[in-house]
């Protein structure tokens, strides 16, 4: 099923963030922040996000840790996307930075410590179910992997550049980057102001899907204490603000149509859109997504297409930076 967001824009090449803000002399929490609430747009800085939050608001944060998920082999580089329940992995093959579409079942890619074997296509011809060269893939990636990067990133950065301050559960092929601008100091400041924080887990697969392609199933966990806190906040007039599209997908998977959240874990294939809006989330902290990305539909489901379009127009006009090392946005319903 192809999905088409309403938000339309042309992204100038100069707005691709090719390096972490720290390399530009900007600390994590001092990237630019655009706050969109109704028709109002405010330009500020991320470390001042507390000005737009209230005591009793709840931030949902993803504690997934980013893996060094790219391994160079022969003849391809392998991007390890998602671990499956039977020990196989979903992978993407890359050649010269481009995805490969013509793999065949039984094909082998020579990697350190052995070969990876393609078993069967996974939801199309870009991703494959594969048998890795070893059983302990997380340890293998620590030994041989590097972070997944795309053309707009000019050089390789250490995996520490791809972690958020909340990271503690290894499993994401690419960084759940909406939380990257949080620093320990900012988290402490928000807590002292009465802003609540609760964890979810959603392990991100590779993001290099074709335009309009819906997101793949992802592994998630909404623990009991988070479910209780979300329900308490909603009952007491607070707002639930998801840090990232991953947090939206996880919490909405665990929510009933009446907005009540129950603990759950497993796989989610939930796709949010203006036709299937969230039942729980009142706002979203997010980075800036590429044109035609399916994530734009999720943004539209939270804030409405008009507000998202308004925010993106303002971000381009004010030279906000895109992608995982870029600037940030707070959308409030």
PDB file of C-alpha atoms in Angstrom, residues 28 40 44 93 153 171 181 197 259 274 277 297 310 327:
ATOM      1  CA  UNK A  28      23.103  19.272  21.593  1.00  0.00           C
ATOM      2  CA  UNK A  40       1.208  30.267  15.640  1.00  0.00           C
ATOM      3  CA  UNK A  44      13.422  29.496  19.711  1.00  0.00           C
ATOM      4  CA  UNK A  93      22.307  -4.601   0.797  1.00  0.00           C
ATOM      5  CA  UNK A 153      26.596  13.051   5.950  1.00  0.00           C
ATOM      6  CA  UNK A 171      18.260  -2.509  18.964  1.00  0.00           C
ATOM      7  CA  UNK A 181      18.829  17.478  21.437  1.00  0.00           C
ATOM      8  CA  UNK A 197       9.264  11.682  31.703  1.00  0.00           C
ATOM      9  CA  UNK A 259      -7.336   6.433  24.958  1.00  0.00           C
ATOM     10  CA  UNK A 274      -5.138  11.822   9.303  1.00  0.00           C
ATOM     11  CA  UNK A 277      -5.355   9.861  14.302  1.00  0.00           C
ATOM     12  CA  UNK A 297       1.604  11.288   7.612  1.00  0.00           C
ATOM     13  CA  UNK A 310       2.770  25.745   7.913  1.00  0.00           C
ATOM     14  CA  UNK A 327      17.162  21.165  14.194  1.00  0.00           C
TER      15      UNK A 327
END
